[in-house]
Tab-separated table of N, CA and C in Angstrom:
chain	number	residue	atom	x	y	z
A	1	MET	N	170.930	168.952	62.323
A	1	MET	CA	171.872	167.871	62.454
A	1	MET	C	173.162	168.341	63.127
A	2	ARG	N	173.554	169.570	62.851
A	2	ARG	CA	174.762	170.111	63.460
A	2	ARG	C	174.589	170.242	64.976
A	3	ARG	N	173.386	170.660	65.386
A	3	ARG	CA	173.111	170.805	66.818
A	3	ARG	C	173.190	169.454	67.517
A	4	LEU	N	172.722	168.422	66.846
A	4	LEU	CA	172.787	167.067	67.397
A	4	LEU	C	174.228	166.660	67.678
A	5	LEU	N	175.100	166.884	66.718
A	5	LEU	CA	176.498	166.497	66.882
A	5	LEU	C	177.194	167.324	67.959
A	6	VAL	N	176.963	168.634	67.954
A	6	VAL	CA	177.634	169.501	68.926
A	6	VAL	C	177.202	169.170	70.344
A	7	VAL	N	175.908	169.022	70.559
A	7	VAL	CA	175.402	168.743	71.906
A	7	VAL	C	175.921	167.403	72.412
A	8	ASN	N	175.898	166.385	71.582
A	8	ASN	CA	176.327	165.066	72.037
A	8	ASN	C	177.833	164.948	72.192
A	9	VAL	N	178.598	165.656	71.382
A	9	VAL	CA	180.050	165.653	71.587
A	9	VAL	C	180.381	166.363	72.899
A	10	LEU	N	179.711	167.471	73.175
A	10	LEU	CA	179.953	168.168	74.443
A	10	LEU	C	179.513	167.330	75.640
A	11	LEU	N	178.427	166.596	75.504
A	11	LEU	CA	178.001	165.718	76.594
A	11	LEU	C	178.900	164.487	76.721
A	12	GLY	N	179.619	164.144	75.676
A	12	GLY	CA	180.516	163.001	75.720
A	12	GLY	C	181.841	163.291	76.398
A	13	ILE	N	182.190	164.562	76.551
A	13	ILE	CA	183.462	164.909	77.181
A	13	ILE	C	183.516	164.438	78.638
A	14	PRO	N	182.497	164.676	79.472
A	14	PRO	CA	182.554	164.099	80.820
A	14	PRO	C	182.475	162.582	80.821
A	15	GLY	N	181.969	161.994	79.742
A	15	GLY	CA	181.885	160.545	79.645
A	15	GLY	C	183.242	159.865	79.652
A	16	ILE	N	184.279	160.584	79.275
A	16	ILE	CA	185.636	160.025	79.311
A	16	ILE	C	185.981	159.576	80.719
A	17	ILE	N	185.594	160.365	81.700
A	17	ILE	CA	185.898	160.041	83.095
A	17	ILE	C	185.173	158.764	83.506
A	18	TYR	N	183.920	158.600	83.105
A	18	TYR	CA	183.167	157.412	83.486
A	18	TYR	C	183.694	156.166	82.808
A	19	TYR	N	184.065	156.267	81.534
A	19	TYR	CA	184.637	155.104	80.856
A	19	TYR	C	185.939	154.690	81.522
A	20	TRP	N	186.731	155.654	81.921
A	20	TRP	CA	188.000	155.365	82.593
A	20	TRP	C	187.756	154.700	83.943
A	21	MET	N	186.824	155.249	84.739
A	21	MET	CA	186.552	154.675	86.059
A	21	MET	C	185.933	153.286	85.953
A	22	LEU	N	185.030	153.093	84.992
A	22	LEU	CA	184.439	151.770	84.816
A	22	LEU	C	185.470	150.747	84.344
A	23	SER	N	186.384	151.168	83.472
A	23	SER	CA	187.414	150.228	83.023
A	23	SER	C	188.370	149.881	84.158
A	24	LEU	N	188.684	150.841	85.019
A	24	LEU	CA	189.523	150.529	86.172
A	24	LEU	C	188.828	149.551	87.109
A	25	MET	N	187.531	149.729	87.296
A	25	MET	CA	186.782	148.833	88.174
A	25	MET	C	186.765	147.422	87.606
A	26	VAL	N	186.550	147.286	86.296
A	26	VAL	CA	186.477	145.964	85.687
A	26	VAL	C	187.850	145.306	85.642
A	27	LEU	N	188.883	146.072	85.335
A	27	LEU	CA	190.216	145.494	85.208
A	27	LEU	C	190.870	145.178	86.549
A	28	SER	N	190.484	145.885	87.601
A	28	SER	CA	191.136	145.657	88.891
A	28	SER	C	190.575	144.453	89.629
A	29	ASP	N	189.335	144.077	89.363
A	29	ASP	CA	188.699	142.980	90.076
A	29	ASP	C	188.197	141.957	89.069
A	30	PRO	N	188.558	140.700	89.226
A	30	PRO	CA	188.088	139.700	88.259
A	30	PRO	C	186.562	139.573	88.289
A	31	LEU	N	185.986	139.247	87.145
A	31	LEU	CA	184.534	139.113	87.046
A	31	LEU	C	184.009	137.943	87.865
A	32	THR	N	184.863	136.979	88.219
A	32	THR	CA	184.411	135.822	88.981
A	32	THR	C	184.067	136.181	90.414
A	33	THR	N	184.553	137.293	90.928
A	33	THR	CA	184.273	137.669	92.317
A	33	THR	C	183.054	138.559	92.448
A	34	TRP	N	182.437	138.967	91.358
A	34	TRP	CA	181.322	139.909	91.441
A	34	TRP	C	180.058	139.290	92.005
A	35	GLY	N	179.817	138.015	91.794
A	35	GLY	CA	178.573	137.413	92.234
A	35	GLY	C	178.633	136.795	93.616
A	36	ARG	N	179.759	136.832	94.275
A	36	ARG	CA	179.883	136.154	95.570
A	36	ARG	C	179.294	137.012	96.678
A	37	GLU	N	178.967	136.356	97.763
A	37	GLU	CA	178.441	137.051	98.935
A	37	GLU	C	179.612	137.645	99.717
A	38	ALA	N	179.554	138.923	99.983
A	38	ALA	CA	180.601	139.579	100.759
A	38	ALA	C	180.116	139.733	102.195
A	39	LYS	N	180.958	139.365	103.145
A	39	LYS	CA	180.576	139.499	104.545
A	39	LYS	C	180.609	140.958	104.971
A	40	ASP	N	181.543	141.695	104.436
A	40	ASP	CA	181.677	143.105	104.780
A	40	ASP	C	181.489	143.926	103.507
A	41	PHE	N	180.515	144.852	103.530
A	41	PHE	CA	180.251	145.643	102.335
A	41	PHE	C	181.387	146.612	102.015
A	42	TYR	N	182.207	146.908	102.976
A	42	TYR	CA	183.312	147.840	102.747
A	42	TYR	C	184.633	147.107	102.552
A	43	GLU	N	184.546	145.835	102.227
A	43	GLU	CA	185.734	145.041	101.959
A	43	GLU	C	186.438	145.577	100.713
A	44	ALA	N	187.749	145.431	100.666
A	44	ALA	CA	188.533	146.003	99.575
A	44	ALA	C	188.163	145.408	98.219
A	45	HIS	N	187.717	144.163	98.178
A	45	HIS	CA	187.414	143.522	96.913
A	45	HIS	C	185.922	143.521	96.596
A	46	SER	N	185.158	144.281	97.327
A	46	SER	CA	183.722	144.351	97.089
A	46	SER	C	183.428	145.374	96.002
A	47	ILE	N	182.309	145.177	95.281
A	47	ILE	CA	181.911	146.108	94.242
A	47	ILE	C	181.062	147.242	94.829
A	48	PHE	N	180.608	147.112	96.068
A	48	PHE	CA	179.709	148.088	96.677
A	48	PHE	C	180.273	149.512	96.679
A	49	PRO	N	181.525	149.758	97.073
A	49	PRO	CA	182.019	151.142	97.034
A	49	PRO	C	182.054	151.724	95.628
A	50	ALA	N	182.322	150.909	94.633
A	50	ALA	CA	182.354	151.418	93.261
A	50	ALA	C	180.952	151.822	92.812
A	51	GLU	N	179.935	151.066	93.225
A	51	GLU	CA	178.565	151.444	92.873
A	51	GLU	C	178.147	152.734	93.559
A	52	VAL	N	178.593	152.925	94.778
A	52	VAL	CA	178.243	154.142	95.508
A	52	VAL	C	178.906	155.354	94.872
A	53	VAL	N	180.133	155.206	94.431
A	53	VAL	CA	180.865	156.319	93.838
A	53	VAL	C	180.403	156.598	92.414
A	54	LEU	N	180.228	155.561	91.612
A	54	LEU	CA	179.903	155.740	90.197
A	54	LEU	C	178.410	155.874	89.903
A	55	GLY	N	177.575	155.314	90.736
A	55	GLY	CA	176.154	155.255	90.446
A	55	GLY	C	175.451	156.589	90.289
A	56	PRO	N	175.410	157.432	91.312
A	56	PRO	CA	174.660	158.687	91.198
A	56	PRO	C	175.161	159.633	90.105
A	57	PRO	N	176.470	159.896	89.976
A	57	PRO	CA	176.885	160.789	88.891
A	57	PRO	C	176.612	160.210	87.503
A	58	LEU	N	176.768	158.904	87.347
A	58	LEU	CA	176.488	158.274	86.062
A	58	LEU	C	175.001	158.340	85.739
A	59	ALA	N	174.164	158.155	86.747
A	59	ALA	CA	172.715	158.261	86.535
A	59	ALA	C	172.318	159.684	86.170
A	60	ILE	N	172.895	160.671	86.841
A	60	ILE	CA	172.588	162.069	86.537
A	60	ILE	C	173.044	162.421	85.128
A	61	GLY	N	174.248	161.990	84.753
A	61	GLY	CA	174.740	162.243	83.399
A	61	GLY	C	173.888	161.582	82.332
A	62	THR	N	173.416	160.368	82.610
A	62	THR	CA	172.558	159.662	81.659
A	62	THR	C	171.209	160.358	81.518
A	63	ILE	N	170.660	160.824	82.627
A	63	ILE	CA	169.380	161.540	82.577
A	63	ILE	C	169.525	162.825	81.773
A	64	ILE	N	170.615	163.552	81.976
A	64	ILE	CA	170.846	164.788	81.214
A	64	ILE	C	170.985	164.472	79.727
A	65	TRP	N	171.712	163.401	79.399
A	65	TRP	CA	171.901	163.023	77.996
A	65	TRP	C	170.579	162.663	77.340
A	66	VAL	N	169.764	161.862	78.020
A	66	VAL	CA	168.477	161.434	77.455
A	66	VAL	C	167.543	162.633	77.293
A	67	LEU	N	167.444	163.484	78.312
A	67	LEU	CA	166.541	164.637	78.230
A	67	LEU	C	166.965	165.620	77.145
A	68	SER	N	168.261	165.822	76.980
A	68	SER	CA	168.704	166.735	75.927
A	68	SER	C	168.402	166.167	74.543
A	69	ASN	N	168.549	164.851	74.378
A	69	ASN	CA	168.237	164.245	73.083
A	69	ASN	C	166.738	164.186	72.820
A	70	VAL	N	165.939	164.008	73.856
A	70	VAL	CA	164.489	164.075	73.682
A	70	VAL	C	164.093	165.475	73.232
A	71	ASN	N	164.731	166.489	73.822
A	71	ASN	CA	164.468	167.875	73.415
A	71	ASN	C	164.873	168.103	71.958
A	72	LEU	N	165.999	167.554	71.538
A	72	LEU	CA	166.422	167.704	70.147
A	72	LEU	C	165.466	166.995	69.180
A	73	ILE	N	164.967	165.817	69.570
A	73	ILE	CA	163.989	165.120	68.727
A	73	ILE	C	162.710	165.941	68.631
A	74	TYR	N	162.277	166.519	69.738
A	74	TYR	CA	161.071	167.346	69.746
A	74	TYR	C	161.229	168.543	68.810
A	75	ARG	N	162.412	169.177	68.843
A	75	ARG	CA	162.662	170.320	67.950
A	75	ARG	C	162.697	169.888	66.486
A	76	ARG	N	163.349	168.744	66.207
A	76	ARG	CA	163.415	168.251	64.827
A	76	ARG	C	162.044	167.831	64.330
A	77	LYS	N	161.206	167.302	65.220
A	77	LYS	CA	159.866	166.872	64.826
A	77	LYS	C	159.020	168.072	64.407
A	78	HIS	N	159.174	169.186	65.100
A	78	HIS	CA	158.391	170.369	64.754
A	78	HIS	C	158.886	171.060	63.489
A	79	THR	N	160.155	170.855	63.138
A	79	THR	CA	160.652	171.421	61.881
A	79	THR	C	160.351	170.516	60.691
A	80	GLY	N	159.943	169.274	60.956
A	80	GLY	CA	159.587	168.361	59.870
A	80	GLY	C	160.698	167.433	59.463
A	81	ALA	N	161.838	167.456	60.153
A	81	ALA	CA	162.970	166.625	59.767
A	81	ALA	C	162.899	165.217	60.369
A	82	CYS	N	162.041	165.019	61.341
A	82	CYS	CA	162.014	163.734	62.048
A	82	CYS	C	160.578	163.244	62.169
A	83	GLN	N	159.925	162.970	61.056
A	83	GLN	CA	158.526	162.563	61.079
A	83	GLN	C	158.360	161.055	61.189
A	84	LYS	N	159.296	160.299	60.666
A	84	LYS	CA	159.164	158.845	60.651
A	84	LYS	C	159.912	158.232	61.827
A	85	THR	N	159.584	156.987	62.118
A	85	THR	CA	160.246	156.270	63.198
A	85	THR	C	161.718	156.035	62.879
A	86	SER	N	162.040	155.806	61.608
A	86	SER	CA	163.435	155.574	61.234
A	86	SER	C	164.277	156.815	61.488
A	87	GLY	N	163.705	157.993	61.376
A	87	GLY	CA	164.435	159.216	61.674
A	87	GLY	C	164.788	159.316	63.143
A	88	LYS	N	163.887	158.857	64.008
A	88	LYS	CA	164.170	158.866	65.443
A	88	LYS	C	165.234	157.838	65.792
A	89	PHE	N	165.153	156.666	65.160
A	89	PHE	CA	166.173	155.648	65.403
A	89	PHE	C	167.536	156.143	64.942
A	90	LEU	N	167.566	156.783	63.789
A	90	LEU	CA	168.813	157.339	63.274
A	90	LEU	C	169.341	158.424	64.207
A	91	HIS	N	168.440	159.221	64.762
A	91	HIS	CA	168.851	160.268	65.692
A	91	HIS	C	169.525	159.659	66.924
A	92	TRP	N	168.910	158.633	67.520
A	92	TRP	CA	169.490	158.034	68.718
A	92	TRP	C	170.812	157.327	68.415
A	93	ALA	N	170.917	156.704	67.254
A	93	ALA	CA	172.177	156.053	66.879
A	93	ALA	C	173.286	157.083	66.683
A	94	MET	N	172.951	158.183	66.011
A	94	MET	CA	173.953	159.234	65.820
A	94	MET	C	174.317	159.900	67.134
A	95	ALA	N	173.360	160.036	68.027
A	95	ALA	CA	173.639	160.629	69.334
A	95	ALA	C	174.601	159.759	70.128
A	96	LEU	N	174.408	158.450	70.073
A	96	LEU	CA	175.296	157.544	70.787
A	96	LEU	C	176.706	157.577	70.204
A	97	VAL	N	176.803	157.554	68.898
A	97	VAL	CA	178.119	157.594	68.248
A	97	VAL	C	178.803	158.937	68.511
A	98	ALA	N	178.051	160.024	68.449
A	98	ALA	CA	178.635	161.343	68.681
A	98	ALA	C	179.104	161.505	70.119
A	99	SER	N	178.420	160.885	71.064
A	99	SER	CA	178.859	161.003	72.453
A	99	SER	C	180.091	160.144	72.742
A	100	LEU	N	180.382	159.183	71.873
A	100	LEU	CA	181.583	158.365	72.046
A	100	LEU	C	182.807	158.938	71.326
A	101	ILE	N	182.617	159.981	70.529
A	101	ILE	CA	183.732	160.580	69.786
A	101	ILE	C	184.835	161.107	70.706
A	102	PRO	N	184.534	161.863	71.780
A	102	PRO	CA	185.628	162.345	72.638
A	102	PRO	C	186.441	161.217	73.262
A	103	THR	N	185.792	160.129	73.638
A	103	THR	CA	186.522	159.003	74.212
A	103	THR	C	187.414	158.352	73.168
A	104	ALA	N	186.929	158.211	71.949
A	104	ALA	CA	187.738	157.615	70.889
A	104	ALA	C	188.945	158.492	70.558
A	105	VAL	N	188.742	159.803	70.528
A	105	VAL	CA	189.857	160.716	70.258
A	105	VAL	C	190.879	160.647	71.386
A	106	TYR	N	190.399	160.616	72.612
A	106	TYR	CA	191.302	160.536	73.760
A	106	TYR	C	192.109	159.229	73.741
A	107	LEU	N	191.458	158.110	73.443
A	107	LEU	CA	192.167	156.845	73.388
A	107	LEU	C	193.149	156.806	72.225
A	108	ALA	N	192.792	157.420	71.102
A	108	ALA	CA	193.718	157.464	69.963
A	108	ALA	C	194.949	158.296	70.311
A	109	LEU	N	194.748	159.431	70.962
A	109	LEU	CA	195.894	160.253	71.379
A	109	LEU	C	196.723	159.551	72.431
A	110	ALA	N	196.083	158.838	73.349
A	110	ALA	CA	196.820	158.113	74.380
A	110	ALA	C	197.634	156.968	73.788
A	111	ALA	N	197.179	156.389	72.706
A	111	ALA	CA	197.911	155.301	72.077
A	111	ALA	C	199.186	155.806	71.395
A	112	PHE	N	199.146	157.037	70.898
A	112	PHE	CA	200.314	157.575	70.218
A	112	PHE	C	201.312	158.229	71.156
A	113	PHE	N	200.871	158.719	72.304
A	113	PHE	CA	201.796	159.418	73.195
A	113	PHE	C	201.982	158.684	74.446
């Protein structure tokens, strides 16, 4: 269980950058303009540049997170700690919460300073 928390907290540290960039993208452009047809893909109010910048690194980070957690489930399954389906669900829920801890700490510190 300790390995689960340490690995996911460490993987959550780069996640701070993605949460920040995604929040800037959402806050800078109203949601009403996202579904419209853009004549120029490189227009200043288009979402296309944000997808090009955020897409590949976010996909790579997500793949690394999923593969590392699959490896942790595999290790726990062989030790006998994760035999039931509820144990796997609990593992994924704890992994998600643990990966959000660095962002929550950063936002809490930013609120005070």
